[in-house]
mmCIF file of N, CA and C and ligand atoms in Angstrom:
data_model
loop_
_atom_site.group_PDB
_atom_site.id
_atom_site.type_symbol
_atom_site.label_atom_id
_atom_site.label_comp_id
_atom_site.label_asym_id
_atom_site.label_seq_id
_atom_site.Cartn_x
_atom_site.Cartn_y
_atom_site.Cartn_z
ATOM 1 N N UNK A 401 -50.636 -328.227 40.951
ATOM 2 C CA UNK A 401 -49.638 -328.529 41.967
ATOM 3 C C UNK A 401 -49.976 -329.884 42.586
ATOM 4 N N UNK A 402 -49.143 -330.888 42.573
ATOM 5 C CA UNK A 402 -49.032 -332.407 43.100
ATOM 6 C C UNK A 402 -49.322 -331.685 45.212
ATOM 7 N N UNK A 403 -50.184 -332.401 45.565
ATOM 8 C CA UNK A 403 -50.313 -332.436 46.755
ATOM 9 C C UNK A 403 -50.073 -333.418 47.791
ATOM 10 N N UNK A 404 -50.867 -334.616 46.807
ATOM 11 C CA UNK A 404 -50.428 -336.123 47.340
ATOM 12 C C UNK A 404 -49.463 -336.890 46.391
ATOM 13 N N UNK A 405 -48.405 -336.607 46.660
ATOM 14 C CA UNK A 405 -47.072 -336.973 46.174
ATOM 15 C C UNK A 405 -47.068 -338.624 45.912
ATOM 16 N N UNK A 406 -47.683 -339.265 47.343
ATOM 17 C CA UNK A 406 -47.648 -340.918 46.991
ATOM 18 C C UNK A 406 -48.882 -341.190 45.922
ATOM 19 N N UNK A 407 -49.627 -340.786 45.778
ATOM 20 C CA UNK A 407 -50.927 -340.921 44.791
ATOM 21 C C UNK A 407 -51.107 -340.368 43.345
ATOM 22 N N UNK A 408 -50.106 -339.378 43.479
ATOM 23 C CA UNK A 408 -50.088 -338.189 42.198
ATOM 24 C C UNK A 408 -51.501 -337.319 42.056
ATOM 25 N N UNK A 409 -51.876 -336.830 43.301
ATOM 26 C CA UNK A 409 -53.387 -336.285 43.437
ATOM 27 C C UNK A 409 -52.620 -334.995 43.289
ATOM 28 N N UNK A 410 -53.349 -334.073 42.283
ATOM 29 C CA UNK A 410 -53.203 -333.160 42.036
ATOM 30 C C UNK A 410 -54.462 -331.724 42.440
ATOM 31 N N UNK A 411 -54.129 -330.254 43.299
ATOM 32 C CA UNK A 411 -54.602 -329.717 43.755
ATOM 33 C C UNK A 411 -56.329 -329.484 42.701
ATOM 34 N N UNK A 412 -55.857 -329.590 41.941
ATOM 35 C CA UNK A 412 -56.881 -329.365 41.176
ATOM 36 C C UNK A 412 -58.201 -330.442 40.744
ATOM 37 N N UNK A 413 -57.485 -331.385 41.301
ATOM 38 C CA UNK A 413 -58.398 -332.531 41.283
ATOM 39 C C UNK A 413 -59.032 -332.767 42.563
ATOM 40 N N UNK A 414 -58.668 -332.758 43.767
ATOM 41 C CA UNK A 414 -59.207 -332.194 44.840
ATOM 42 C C UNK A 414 -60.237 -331.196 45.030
ATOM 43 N N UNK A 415 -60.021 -329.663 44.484
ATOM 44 C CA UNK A 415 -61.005 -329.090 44.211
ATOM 45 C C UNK A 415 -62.258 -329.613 43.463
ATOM 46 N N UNK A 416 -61.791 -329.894 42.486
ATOM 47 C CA UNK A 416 -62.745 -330.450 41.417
ATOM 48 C C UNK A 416 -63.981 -331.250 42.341
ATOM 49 N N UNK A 417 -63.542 -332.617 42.729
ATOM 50 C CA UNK A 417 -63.902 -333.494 43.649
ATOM 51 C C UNK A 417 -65.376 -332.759 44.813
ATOM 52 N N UNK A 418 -64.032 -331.650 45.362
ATOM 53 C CA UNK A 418 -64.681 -331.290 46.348
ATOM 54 C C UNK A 418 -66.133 -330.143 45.635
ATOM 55 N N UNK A 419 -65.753 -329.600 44.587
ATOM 56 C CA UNK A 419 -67.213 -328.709 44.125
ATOM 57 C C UNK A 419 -68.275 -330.153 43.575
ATOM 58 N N UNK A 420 -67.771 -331.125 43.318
ATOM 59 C CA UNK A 420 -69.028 -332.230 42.618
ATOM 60 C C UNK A 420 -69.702 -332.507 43.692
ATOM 61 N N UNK A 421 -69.360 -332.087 45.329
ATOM 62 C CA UNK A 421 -70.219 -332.791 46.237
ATOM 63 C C UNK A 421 -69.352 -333.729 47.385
ATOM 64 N N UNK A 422 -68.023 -333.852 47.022
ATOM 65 C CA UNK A 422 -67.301 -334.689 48.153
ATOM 66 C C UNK A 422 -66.974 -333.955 49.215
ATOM 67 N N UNK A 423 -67.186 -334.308 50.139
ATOM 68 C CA UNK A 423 -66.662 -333.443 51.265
ATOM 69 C C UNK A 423 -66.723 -333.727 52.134
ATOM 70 N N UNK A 424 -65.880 -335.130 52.238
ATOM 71 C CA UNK A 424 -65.389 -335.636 53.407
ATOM 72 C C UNK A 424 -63.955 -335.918 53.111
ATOM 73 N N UNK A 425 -62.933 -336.457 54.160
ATOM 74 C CA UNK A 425 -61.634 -336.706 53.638
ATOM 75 C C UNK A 425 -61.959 -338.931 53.331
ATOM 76 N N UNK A 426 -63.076 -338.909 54.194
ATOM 77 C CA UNK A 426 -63.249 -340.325 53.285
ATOM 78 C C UNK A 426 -63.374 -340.618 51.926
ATOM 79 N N UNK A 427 -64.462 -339.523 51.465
ATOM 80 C CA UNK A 427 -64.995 -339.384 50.224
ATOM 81 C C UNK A 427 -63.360 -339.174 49.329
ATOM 82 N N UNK A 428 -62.882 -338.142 49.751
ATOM 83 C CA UNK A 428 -61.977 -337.708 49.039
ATOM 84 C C UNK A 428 -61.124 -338.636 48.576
ATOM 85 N N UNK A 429 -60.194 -339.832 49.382
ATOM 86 C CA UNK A 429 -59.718 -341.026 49.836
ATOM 87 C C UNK A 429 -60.470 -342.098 48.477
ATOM 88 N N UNK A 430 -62.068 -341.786 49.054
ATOM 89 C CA UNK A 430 -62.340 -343.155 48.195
ATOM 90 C C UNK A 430 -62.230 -342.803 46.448
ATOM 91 N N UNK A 431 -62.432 -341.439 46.358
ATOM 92 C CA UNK A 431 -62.433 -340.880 44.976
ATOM 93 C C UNK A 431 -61.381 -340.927 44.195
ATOM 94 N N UNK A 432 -60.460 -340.015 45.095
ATOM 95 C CA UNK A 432 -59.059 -339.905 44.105
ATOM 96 C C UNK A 432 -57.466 -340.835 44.965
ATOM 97 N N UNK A 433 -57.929 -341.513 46.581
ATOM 98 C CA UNK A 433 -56.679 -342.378 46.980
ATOM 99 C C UNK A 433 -56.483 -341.482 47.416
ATOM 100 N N UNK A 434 -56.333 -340.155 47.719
ATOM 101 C CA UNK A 434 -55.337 -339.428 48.190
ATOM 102 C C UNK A 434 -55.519 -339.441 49.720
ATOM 103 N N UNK A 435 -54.662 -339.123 50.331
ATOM 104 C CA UNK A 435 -53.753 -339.586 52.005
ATOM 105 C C UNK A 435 -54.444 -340.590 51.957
ATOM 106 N N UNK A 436 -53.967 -341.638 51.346
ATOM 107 C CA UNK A 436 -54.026 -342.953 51.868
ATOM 108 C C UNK A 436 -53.000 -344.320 51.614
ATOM 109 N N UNK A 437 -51.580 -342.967 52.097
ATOM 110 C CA UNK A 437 -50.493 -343.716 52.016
ATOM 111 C C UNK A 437 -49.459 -343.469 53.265
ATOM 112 N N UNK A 438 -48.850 -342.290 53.170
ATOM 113 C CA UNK A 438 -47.861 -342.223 54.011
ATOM 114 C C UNK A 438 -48.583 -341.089 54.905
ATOM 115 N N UNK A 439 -49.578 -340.416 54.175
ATOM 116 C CA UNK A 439 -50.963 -339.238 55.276
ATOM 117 C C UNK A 439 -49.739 -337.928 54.835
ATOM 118 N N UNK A 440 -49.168 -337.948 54.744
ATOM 119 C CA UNK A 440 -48.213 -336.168 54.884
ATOM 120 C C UNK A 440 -49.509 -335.572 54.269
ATOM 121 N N UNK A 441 -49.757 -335.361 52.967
ATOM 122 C CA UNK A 441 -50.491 -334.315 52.666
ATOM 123 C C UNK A 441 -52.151 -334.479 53.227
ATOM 124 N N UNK A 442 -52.332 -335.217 53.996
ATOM 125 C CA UNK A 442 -53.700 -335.201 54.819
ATOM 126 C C UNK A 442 -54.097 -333.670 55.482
ATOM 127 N N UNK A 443 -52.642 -332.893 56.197
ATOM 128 C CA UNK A 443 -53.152 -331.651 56.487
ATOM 129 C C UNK A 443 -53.601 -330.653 55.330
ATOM 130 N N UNK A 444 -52.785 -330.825 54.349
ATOM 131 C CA UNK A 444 -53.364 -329.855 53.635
ATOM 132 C C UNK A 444 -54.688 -330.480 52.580
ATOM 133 N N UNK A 445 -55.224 -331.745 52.291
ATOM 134 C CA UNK A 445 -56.517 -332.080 52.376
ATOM 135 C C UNK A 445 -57.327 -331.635 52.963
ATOM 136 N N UNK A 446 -57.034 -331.509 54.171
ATOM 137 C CA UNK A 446 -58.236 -330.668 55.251
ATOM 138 C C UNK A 446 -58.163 -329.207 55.128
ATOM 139 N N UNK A 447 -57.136 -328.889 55.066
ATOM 140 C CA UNK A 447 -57.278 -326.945 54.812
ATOM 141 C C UNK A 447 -58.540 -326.990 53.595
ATOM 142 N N UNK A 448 -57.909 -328.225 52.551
ATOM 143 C CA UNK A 448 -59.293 -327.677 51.092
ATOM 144 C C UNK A 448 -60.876 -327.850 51.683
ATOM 145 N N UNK A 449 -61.021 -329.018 52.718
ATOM 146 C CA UNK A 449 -62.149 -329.681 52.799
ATOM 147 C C UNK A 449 -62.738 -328.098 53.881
ATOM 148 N N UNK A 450 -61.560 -327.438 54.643
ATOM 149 C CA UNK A 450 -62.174 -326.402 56.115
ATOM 150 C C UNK A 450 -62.391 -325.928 55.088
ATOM 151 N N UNK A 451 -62.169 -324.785 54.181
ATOM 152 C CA UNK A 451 -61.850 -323.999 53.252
ATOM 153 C C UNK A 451 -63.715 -323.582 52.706
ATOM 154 N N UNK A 452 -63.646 -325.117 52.343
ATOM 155 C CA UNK A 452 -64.963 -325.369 51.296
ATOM 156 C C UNK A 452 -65.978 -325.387 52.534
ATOM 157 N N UNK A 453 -65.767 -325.915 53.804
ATOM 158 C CA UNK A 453 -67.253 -325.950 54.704
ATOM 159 C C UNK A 453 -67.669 -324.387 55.322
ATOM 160 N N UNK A 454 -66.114 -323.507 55.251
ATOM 161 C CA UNK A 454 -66.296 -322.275 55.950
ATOM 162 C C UNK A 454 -67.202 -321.576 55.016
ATOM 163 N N UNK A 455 -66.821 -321.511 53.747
ATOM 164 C CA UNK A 455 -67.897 -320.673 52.582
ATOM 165 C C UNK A 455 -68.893 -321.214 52.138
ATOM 166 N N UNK A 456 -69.259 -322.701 52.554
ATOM 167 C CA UNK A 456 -70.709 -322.929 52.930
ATOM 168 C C UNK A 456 -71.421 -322.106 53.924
ATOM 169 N N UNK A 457 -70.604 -322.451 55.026
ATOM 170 C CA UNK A 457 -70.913 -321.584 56.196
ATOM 171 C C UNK A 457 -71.840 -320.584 56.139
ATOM 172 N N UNK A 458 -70.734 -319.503 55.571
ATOM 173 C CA UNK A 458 -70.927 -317.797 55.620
ATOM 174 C C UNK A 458 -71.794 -317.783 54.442
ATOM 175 N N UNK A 459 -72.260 -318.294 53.348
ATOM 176 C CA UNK A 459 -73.452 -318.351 52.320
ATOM 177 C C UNK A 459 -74.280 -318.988 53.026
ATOM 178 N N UNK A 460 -74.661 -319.577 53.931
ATOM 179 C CA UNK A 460 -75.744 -320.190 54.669
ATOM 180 C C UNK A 460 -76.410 -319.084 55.630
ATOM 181 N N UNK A 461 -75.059 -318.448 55.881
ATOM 182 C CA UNK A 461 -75.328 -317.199 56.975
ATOM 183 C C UNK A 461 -76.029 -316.069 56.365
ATOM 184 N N UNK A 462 -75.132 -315.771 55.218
ATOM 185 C CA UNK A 462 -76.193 -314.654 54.151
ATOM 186 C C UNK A 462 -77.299 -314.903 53.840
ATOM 187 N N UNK A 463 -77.526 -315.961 53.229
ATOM 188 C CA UNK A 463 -78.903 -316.712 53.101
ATOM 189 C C UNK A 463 -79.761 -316.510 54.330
ATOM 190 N N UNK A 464 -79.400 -316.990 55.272
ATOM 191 C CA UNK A 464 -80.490 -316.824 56.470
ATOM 192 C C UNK A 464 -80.559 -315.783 56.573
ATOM 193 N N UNK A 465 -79.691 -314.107 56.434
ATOM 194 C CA UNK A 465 -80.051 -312.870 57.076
ATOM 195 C C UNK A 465 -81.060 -312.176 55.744
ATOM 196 N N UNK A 466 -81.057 -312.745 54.431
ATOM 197 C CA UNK A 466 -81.975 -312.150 53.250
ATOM 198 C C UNK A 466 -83.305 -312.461 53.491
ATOM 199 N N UNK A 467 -83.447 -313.591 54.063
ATOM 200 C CA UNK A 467 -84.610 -314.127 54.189
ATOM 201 C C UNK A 467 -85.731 -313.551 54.942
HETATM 202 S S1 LIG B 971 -48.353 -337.708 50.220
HETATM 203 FE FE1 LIG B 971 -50.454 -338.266 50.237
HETATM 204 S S2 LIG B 971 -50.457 -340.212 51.177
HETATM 205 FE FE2 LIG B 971 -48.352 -339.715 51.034
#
């Protein structure tokens, strides 16, 4: 699914991006261009980027209670 319409950034390339280690919306920007035109799909950039820091999160959290 096309997300960034002005860039042709596709959802899946975003993900991608974001499991190699990007995870900023700079990073993201400098990687694949995306919102770095007209910004519309910038919100839903950030849902992927919250998405990916929340299930860091809660695996950081499990991690600390095994330990
Ligand atoms: S839709 Fe992504 S910058 Fe315009």
């Amino acid at each position: 699914m096309v997300i960034c319409i002005c860039n042709d950034v596709k959802d899946r390339q975003i993900k991608a991006a974001i499991a190699s280690g990007v995870d900023s919306m700079e990073g993201l920007q400098a990687a694949l261009d995306v919102a770095t035109c007209c910004g519309c799909c910038e919100p839903m950039v950030n849902d992927y980027l919250e998405e990916h820091h929340s299930i860091n999160a809660s695996l950081v959290d499990k991690l600390a209670y095994a330990v």
